[in-house]
PDB file of C-alpha atoms in Angstrom:
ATOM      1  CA  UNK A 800     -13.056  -3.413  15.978  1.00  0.00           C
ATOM      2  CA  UNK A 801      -9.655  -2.757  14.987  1.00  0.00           C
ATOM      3  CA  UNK A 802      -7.521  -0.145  17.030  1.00  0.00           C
ATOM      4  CA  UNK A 803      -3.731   1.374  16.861  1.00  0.00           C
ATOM      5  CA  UNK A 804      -2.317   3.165  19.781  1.00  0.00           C
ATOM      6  CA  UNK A 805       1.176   4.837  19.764  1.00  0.00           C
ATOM      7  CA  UNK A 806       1.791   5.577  23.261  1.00  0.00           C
ATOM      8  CA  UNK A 807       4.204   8.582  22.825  1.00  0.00           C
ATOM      9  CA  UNK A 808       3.117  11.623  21.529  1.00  0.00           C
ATOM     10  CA  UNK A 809       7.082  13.057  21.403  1.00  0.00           C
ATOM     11  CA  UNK A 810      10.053  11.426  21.369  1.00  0.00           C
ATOM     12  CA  UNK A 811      13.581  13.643  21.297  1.00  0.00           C
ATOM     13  CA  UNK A 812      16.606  11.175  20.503  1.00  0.00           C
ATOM     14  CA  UNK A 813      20.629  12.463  19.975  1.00  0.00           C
ATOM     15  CA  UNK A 814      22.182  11.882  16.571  1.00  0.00           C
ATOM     16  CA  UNK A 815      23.476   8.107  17.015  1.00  0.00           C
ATOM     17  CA  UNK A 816      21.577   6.940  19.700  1.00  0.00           C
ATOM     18  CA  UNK A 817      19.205   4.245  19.297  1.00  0.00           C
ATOM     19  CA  UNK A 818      15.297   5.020  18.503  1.00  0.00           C
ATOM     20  CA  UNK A 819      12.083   3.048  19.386  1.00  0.00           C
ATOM     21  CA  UNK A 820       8.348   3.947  18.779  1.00  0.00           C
ATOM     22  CA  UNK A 821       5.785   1.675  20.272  1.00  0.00           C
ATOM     23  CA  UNK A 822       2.765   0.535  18.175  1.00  0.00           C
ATOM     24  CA  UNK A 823       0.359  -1.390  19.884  1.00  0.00           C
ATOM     25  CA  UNK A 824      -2.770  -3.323  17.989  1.00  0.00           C
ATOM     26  CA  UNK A 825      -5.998  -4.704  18.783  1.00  0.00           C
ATOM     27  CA  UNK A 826      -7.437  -6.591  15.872  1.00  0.00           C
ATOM     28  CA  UNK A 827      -9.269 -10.375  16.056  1.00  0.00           C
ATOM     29  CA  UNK A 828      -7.296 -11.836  13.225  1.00  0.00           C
ATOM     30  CA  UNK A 829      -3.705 -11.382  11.293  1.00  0.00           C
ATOM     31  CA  UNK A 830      -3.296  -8.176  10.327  1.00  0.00           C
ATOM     32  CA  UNK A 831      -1.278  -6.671   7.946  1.00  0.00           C
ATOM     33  CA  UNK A 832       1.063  -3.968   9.630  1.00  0.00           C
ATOM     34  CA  UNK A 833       2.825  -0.517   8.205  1.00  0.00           C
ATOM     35  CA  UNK A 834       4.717   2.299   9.328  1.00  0.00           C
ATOM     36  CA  UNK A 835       3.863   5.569   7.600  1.00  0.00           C
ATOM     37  CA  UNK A 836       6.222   8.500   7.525  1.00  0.00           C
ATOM     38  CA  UNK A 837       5.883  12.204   7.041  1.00  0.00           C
ATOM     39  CA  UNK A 838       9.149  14.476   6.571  1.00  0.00           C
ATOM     40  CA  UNK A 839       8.620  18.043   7.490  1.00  0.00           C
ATOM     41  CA  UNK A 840       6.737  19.510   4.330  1.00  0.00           C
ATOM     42  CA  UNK A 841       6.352  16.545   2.445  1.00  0.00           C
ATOM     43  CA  UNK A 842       3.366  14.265   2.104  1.00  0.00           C
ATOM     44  CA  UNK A 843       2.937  10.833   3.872  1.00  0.00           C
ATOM     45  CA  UNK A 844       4.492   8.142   2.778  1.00  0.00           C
ATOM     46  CA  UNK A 845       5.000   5.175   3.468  1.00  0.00           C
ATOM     47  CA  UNK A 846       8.315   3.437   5.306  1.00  0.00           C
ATOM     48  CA  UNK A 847       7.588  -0.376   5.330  1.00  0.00           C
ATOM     49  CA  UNK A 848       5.215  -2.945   6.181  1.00  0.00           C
ATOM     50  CA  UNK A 849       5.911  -6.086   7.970  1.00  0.00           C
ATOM     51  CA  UNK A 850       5.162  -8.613   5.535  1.00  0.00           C
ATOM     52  CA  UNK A 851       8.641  -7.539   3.456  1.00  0.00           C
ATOM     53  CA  UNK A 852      10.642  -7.817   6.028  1.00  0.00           C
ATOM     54  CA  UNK A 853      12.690  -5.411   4.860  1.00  0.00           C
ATOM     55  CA  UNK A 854      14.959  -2.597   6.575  1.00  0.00           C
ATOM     56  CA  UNK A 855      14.418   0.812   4.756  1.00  0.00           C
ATOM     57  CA  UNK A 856      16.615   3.577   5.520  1.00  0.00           C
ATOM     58  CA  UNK A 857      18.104   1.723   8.636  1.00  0.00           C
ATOM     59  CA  UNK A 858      14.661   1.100  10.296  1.00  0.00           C
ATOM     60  CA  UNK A 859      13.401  -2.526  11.315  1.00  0.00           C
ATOM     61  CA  UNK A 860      10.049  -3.553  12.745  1.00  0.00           C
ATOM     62  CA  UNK A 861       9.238  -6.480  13.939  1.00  0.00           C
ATOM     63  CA  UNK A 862       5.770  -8.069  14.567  1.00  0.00           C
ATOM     64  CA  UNK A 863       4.880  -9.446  17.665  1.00  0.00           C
ATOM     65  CA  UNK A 864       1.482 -11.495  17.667  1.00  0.00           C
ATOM     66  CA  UNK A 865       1.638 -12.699  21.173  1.00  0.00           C
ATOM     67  CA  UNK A 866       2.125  -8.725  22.506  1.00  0.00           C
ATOM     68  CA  UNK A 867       0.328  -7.542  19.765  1.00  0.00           C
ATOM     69  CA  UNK A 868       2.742  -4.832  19.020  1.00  0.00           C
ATOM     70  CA  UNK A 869       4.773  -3.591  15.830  1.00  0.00           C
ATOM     71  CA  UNK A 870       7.814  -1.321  17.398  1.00  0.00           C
ATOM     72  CA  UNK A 871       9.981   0.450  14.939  1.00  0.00           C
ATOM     73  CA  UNK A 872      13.507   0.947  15.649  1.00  0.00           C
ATOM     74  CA  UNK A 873      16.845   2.066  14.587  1.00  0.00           C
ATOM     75  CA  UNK A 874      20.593   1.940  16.115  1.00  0.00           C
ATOM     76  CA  UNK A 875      21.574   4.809  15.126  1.00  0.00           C
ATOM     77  CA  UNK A 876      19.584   7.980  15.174  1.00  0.00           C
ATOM     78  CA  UNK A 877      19.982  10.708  12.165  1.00  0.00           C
ATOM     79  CA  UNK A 878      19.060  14.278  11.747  1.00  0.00           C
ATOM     80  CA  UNK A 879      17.595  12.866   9.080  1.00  0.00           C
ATOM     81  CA  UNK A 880      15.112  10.681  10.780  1.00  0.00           C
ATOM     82  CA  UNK A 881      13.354  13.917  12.222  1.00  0.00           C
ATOM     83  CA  UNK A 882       9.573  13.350  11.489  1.00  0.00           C
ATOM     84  CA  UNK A 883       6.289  12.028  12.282  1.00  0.00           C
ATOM     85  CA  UNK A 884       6.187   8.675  12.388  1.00  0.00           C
ATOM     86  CA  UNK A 885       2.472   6.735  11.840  1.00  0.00           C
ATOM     87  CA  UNK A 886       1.661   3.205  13.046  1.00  0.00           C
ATOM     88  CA  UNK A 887      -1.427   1.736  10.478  1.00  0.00           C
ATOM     89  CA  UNK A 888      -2.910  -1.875  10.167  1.00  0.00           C
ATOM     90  CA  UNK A 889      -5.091  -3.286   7.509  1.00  0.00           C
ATOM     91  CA  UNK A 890      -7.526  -6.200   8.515  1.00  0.00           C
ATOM     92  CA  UNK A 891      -7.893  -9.433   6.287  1.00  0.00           C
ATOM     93  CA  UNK A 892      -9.804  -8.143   2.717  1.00  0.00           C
ATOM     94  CA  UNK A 893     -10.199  -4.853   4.394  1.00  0.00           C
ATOM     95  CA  UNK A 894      -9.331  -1.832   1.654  1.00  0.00           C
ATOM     96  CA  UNK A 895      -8.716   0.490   4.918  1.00  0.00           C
ATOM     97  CA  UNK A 896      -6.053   1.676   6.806  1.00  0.00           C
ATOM     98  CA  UNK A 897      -6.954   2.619  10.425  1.00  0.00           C
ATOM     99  CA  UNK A 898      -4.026   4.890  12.042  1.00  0.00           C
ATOM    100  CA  UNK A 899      -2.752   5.514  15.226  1.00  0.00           C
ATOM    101  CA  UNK A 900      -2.555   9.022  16.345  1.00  0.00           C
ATOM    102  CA  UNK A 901       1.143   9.675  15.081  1.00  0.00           C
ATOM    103  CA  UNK A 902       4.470  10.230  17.301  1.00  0.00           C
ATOM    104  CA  UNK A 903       6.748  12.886  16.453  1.00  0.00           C
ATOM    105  CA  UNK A 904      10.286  12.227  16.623  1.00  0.00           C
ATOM    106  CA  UNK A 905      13.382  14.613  16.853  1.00  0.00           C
ATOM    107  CA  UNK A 906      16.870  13.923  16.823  1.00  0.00           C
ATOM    108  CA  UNK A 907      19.433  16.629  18.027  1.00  0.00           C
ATOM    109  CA  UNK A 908      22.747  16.704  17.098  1.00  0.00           C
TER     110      UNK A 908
ATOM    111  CA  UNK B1333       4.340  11.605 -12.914  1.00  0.00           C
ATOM    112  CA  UNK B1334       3.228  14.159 -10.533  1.00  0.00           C
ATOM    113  CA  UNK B1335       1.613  11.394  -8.247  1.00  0.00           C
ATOM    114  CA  UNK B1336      -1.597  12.043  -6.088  1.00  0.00           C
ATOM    115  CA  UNK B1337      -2.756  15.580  -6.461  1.00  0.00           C
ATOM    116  CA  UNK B1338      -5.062  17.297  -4.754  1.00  0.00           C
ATOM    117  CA  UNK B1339      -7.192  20.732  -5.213  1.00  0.00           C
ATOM    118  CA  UNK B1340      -7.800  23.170  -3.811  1.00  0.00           C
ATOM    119  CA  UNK B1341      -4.954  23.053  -1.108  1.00  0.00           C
ATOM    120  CA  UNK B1342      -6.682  25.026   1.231  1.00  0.00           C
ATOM    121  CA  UNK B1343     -10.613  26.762   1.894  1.00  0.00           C
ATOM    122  CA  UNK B1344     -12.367  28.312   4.240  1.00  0.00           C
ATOM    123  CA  UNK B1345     -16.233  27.582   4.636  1.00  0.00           C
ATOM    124  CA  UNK B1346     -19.234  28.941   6.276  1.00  0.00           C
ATOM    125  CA  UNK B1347     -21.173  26.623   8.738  1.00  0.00           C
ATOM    126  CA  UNK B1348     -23.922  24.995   6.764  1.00  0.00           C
ATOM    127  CA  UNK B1349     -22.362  25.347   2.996  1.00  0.00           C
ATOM    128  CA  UNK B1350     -21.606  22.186   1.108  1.00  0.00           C
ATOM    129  CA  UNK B1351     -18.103  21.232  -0.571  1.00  0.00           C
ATOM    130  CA  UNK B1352     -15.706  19.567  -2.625  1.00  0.00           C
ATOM    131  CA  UNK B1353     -12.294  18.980  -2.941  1.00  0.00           C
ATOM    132  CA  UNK B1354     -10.770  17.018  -5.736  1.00  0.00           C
ATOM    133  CA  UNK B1355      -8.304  14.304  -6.039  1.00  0.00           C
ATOM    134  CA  UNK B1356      -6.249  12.959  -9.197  1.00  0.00           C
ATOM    135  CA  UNK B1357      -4.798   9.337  -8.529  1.00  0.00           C
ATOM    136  CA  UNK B1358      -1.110   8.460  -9.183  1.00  0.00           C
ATOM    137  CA  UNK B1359      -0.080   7.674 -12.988  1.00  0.00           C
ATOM    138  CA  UNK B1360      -1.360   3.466 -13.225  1.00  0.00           C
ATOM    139  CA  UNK B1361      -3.574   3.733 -10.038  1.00  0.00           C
ATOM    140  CA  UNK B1362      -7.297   2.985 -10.621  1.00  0.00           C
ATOM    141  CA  UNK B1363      -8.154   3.300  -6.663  1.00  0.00           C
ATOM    142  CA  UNK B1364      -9.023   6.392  -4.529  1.00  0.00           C
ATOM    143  CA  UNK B1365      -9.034   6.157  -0.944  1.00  0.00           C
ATOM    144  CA  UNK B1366     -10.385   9.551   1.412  1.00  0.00           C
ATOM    145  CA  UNK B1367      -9.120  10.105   5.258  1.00  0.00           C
ATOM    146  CA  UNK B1368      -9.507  13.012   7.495  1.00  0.00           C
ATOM    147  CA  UNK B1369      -7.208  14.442   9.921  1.00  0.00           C
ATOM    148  CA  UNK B1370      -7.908  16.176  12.493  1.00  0.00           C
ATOM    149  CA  UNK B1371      -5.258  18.312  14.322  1.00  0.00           C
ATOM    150  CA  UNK B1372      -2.912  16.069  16.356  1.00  0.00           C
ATOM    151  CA  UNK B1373      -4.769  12.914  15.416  1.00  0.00           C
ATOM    152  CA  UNK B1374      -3.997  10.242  12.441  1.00  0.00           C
ATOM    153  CA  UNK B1375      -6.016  10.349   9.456  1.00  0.00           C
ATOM    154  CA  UNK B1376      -9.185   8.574   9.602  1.00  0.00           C
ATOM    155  CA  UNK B1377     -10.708   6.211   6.648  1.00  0.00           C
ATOM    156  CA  UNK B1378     -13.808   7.888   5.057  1.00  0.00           C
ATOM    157  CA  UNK B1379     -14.386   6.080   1.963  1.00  0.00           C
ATOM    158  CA  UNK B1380     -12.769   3.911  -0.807  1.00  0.00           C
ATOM    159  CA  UNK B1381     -13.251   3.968  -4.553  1.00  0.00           C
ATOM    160  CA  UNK B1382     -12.653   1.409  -7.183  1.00  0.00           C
ATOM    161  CA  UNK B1383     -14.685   0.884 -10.517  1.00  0.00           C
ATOM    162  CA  UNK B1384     -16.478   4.451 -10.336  1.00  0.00           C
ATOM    163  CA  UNK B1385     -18.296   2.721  -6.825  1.00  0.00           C
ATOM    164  CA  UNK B1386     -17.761   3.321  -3.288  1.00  0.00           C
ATOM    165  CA  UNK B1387     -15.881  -0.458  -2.197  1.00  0.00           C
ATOM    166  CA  UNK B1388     -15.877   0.417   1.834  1.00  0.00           C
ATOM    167  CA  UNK B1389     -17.091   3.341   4.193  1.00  0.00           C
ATOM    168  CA  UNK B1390     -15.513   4.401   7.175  1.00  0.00           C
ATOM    169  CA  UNK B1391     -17.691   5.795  10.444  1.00  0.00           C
ATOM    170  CA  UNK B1392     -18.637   8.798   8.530  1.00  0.00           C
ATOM    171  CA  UNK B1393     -22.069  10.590   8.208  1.00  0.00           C
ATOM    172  CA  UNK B1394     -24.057  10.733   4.952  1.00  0.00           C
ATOM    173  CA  UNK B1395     -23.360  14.041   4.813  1.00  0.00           C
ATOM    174  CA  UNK B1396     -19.644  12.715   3.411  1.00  0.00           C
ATOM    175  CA  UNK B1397     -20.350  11.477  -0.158  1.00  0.00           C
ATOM    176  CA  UNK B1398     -18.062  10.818  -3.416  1.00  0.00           C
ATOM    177  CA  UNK B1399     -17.628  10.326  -6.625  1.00  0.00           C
ATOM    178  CA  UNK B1400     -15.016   8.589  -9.000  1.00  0.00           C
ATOM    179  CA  UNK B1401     -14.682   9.438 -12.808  1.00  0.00           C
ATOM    180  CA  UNK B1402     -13.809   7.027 -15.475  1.00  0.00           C
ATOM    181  CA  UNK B1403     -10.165   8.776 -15.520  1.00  0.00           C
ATOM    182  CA  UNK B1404     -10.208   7.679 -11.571  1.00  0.00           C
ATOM    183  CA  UNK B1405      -9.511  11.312 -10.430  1.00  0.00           C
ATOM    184  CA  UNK B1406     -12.242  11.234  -7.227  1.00  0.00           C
ATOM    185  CA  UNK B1407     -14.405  13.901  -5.527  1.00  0.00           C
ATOM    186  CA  UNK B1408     -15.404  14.085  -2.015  1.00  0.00           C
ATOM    187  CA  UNK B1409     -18.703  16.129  -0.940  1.00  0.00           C
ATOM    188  CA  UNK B1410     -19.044  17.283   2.463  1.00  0.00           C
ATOM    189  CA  UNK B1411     -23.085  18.759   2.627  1.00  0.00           C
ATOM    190  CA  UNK B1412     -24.279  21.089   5.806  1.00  0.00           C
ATOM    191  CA  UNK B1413     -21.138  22.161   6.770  1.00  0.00           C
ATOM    192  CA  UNK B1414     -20.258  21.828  10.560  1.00  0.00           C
ATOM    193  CA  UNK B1415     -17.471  23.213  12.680  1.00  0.00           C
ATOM    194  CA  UNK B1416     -16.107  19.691  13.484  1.00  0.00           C
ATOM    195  CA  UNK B1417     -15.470  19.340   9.739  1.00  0.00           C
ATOM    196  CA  UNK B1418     -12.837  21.409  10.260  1.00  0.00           C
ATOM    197  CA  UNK B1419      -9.664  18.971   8.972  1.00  0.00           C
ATOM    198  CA  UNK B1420      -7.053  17.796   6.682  1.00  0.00           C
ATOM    199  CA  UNK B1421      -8.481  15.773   4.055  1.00  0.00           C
ATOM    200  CA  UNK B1422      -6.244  13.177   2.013  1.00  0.00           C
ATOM    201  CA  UNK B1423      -6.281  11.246  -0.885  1.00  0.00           C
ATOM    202  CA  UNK B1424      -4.428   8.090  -1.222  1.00  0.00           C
ATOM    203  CA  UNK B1425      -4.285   5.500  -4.649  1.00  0.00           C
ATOM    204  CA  UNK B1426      -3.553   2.734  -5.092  1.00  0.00           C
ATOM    205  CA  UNK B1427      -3.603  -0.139  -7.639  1.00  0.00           C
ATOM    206  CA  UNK B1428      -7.116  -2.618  -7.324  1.00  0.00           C
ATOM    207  CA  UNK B1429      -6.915  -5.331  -5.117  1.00  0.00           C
ATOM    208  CA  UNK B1430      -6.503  -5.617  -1.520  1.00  0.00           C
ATOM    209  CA  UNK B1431      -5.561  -2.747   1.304  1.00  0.00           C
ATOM    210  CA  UNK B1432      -2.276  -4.505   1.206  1.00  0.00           C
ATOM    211  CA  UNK B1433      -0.834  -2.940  -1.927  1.00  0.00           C
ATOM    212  CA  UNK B1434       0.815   0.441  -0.821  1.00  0.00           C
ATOM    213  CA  UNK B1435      -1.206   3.645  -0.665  1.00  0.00           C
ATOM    214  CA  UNK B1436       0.287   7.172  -2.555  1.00  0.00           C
ATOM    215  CA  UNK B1437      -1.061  10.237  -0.444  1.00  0.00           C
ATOM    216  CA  UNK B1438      -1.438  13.559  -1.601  1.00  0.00           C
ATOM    217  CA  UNK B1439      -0.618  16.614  -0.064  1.00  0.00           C
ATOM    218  CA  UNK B1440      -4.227  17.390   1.279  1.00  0.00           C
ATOM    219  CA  UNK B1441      -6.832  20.042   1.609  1.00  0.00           C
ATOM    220  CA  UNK B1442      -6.705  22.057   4.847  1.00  0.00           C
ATOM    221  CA  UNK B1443     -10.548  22.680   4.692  1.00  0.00           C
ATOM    222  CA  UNK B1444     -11.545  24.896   8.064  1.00  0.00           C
ATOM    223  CA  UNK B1445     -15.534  25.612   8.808  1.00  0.00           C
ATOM    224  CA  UNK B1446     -16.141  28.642  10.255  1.00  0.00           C
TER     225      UNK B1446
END
């Protein structure tokens, strides 16, 4: 069975401080890991997915077989960046995306 | 392109009734996908359609059933209404192949059973 757990519910960061949200997987296999985001009024979307290895809009996450975890994180904090942030994984030939339960994240200026 | 839309955006349903809520893929997208989301939770998988045929099935009931059109544009039918159905329900396409390609979501359809 195939399981994502965000750990924090909330998370309140100030503009410019640094940001992590903890993703944690169980899966027997190599997965294939994504961040989803959803902006206040807008529809989910997503942010990136590990196999790019890409940094969109400032945000990195790295995956970490041995802890079996896919934290996302940013330097810098924005006002922007105010959202709900979703952890999903996708098992080998698997057409689903199982989601963890979402952790909100607010930056104050 | 207006991506993934969905209709009706919101309902209200007696206990028992049946339903359906519609979904029209994004422009080049032959793949529909259904989750539910319950308040405070992340959505959950329902079913998957690709070539007018249901590809995978979440952990849902029978009661949960769809359909997909030769345009793509997908329909999911909820039968014997319960409270518990109570949810957001999205749509997400994508292109055939693999989970791996990215998924478009829709805006949803806040259905609540009362």
């Amino acid at each position: 069975a195939q399981r994502v757990t965000q750990p924090e519910k909330l998370l309140s960061v100030f503009k410019g401080a640094p940001v992590e949200l903890k993703c944690n997987y169980s899966y027997s296999g190599s997965p294939e890991l994504f961040w989803y985001v959803q902006y206040s009024r807008q529809r989910l979307q997503l942010l990136l997915r590990h196999i790019s290895r890409e940094s969109i809009k400032g945000f990195t996450a790295d995956l970490n077989k041995g802890e079996t975890s896919f934290h996302l994180k940013k330097p810098f904090a924005q006002e922007e960046d105010s959202a709900m942030y979703y952890c999903a994984l996708s098992g080998l030939g698997d057409y689903k995306l199982s989601f963890g339960a979402g952790t909100t994240v607010t930056v104050r200026a | 392109d207006a991506g993934v839309t969905q209709s009706p955006t919101h309902l209200i349903k007696t206990r028992g009734q049946q339903v359906t809520l519609r979904c029209s893929p994004k422009s080049g997208h032959d793949t529909v996908s259904w989750y539910q989301q319950a308040l405070g939770q992340g959505p959950q998988f329902i079913f998957q359609y690709y070539e007018e045929e249901e590809r995978q099935r979440g952990n849902f009931p029978d009661r949960f059933s769809g359909h997909q059109f030769p345009n793509y544009s997908s329909e999911l039918n909820v039968n014997a209404l319960l409270l518990g159905d109570s949810a957001l329900y999205l749509c997400a396409s994508s292109s055939s192949g693999t989970a791996n390609t990215e998924a478009f979501f829709g805006q949803g359809t806040r259905l609540t059973v009362v």
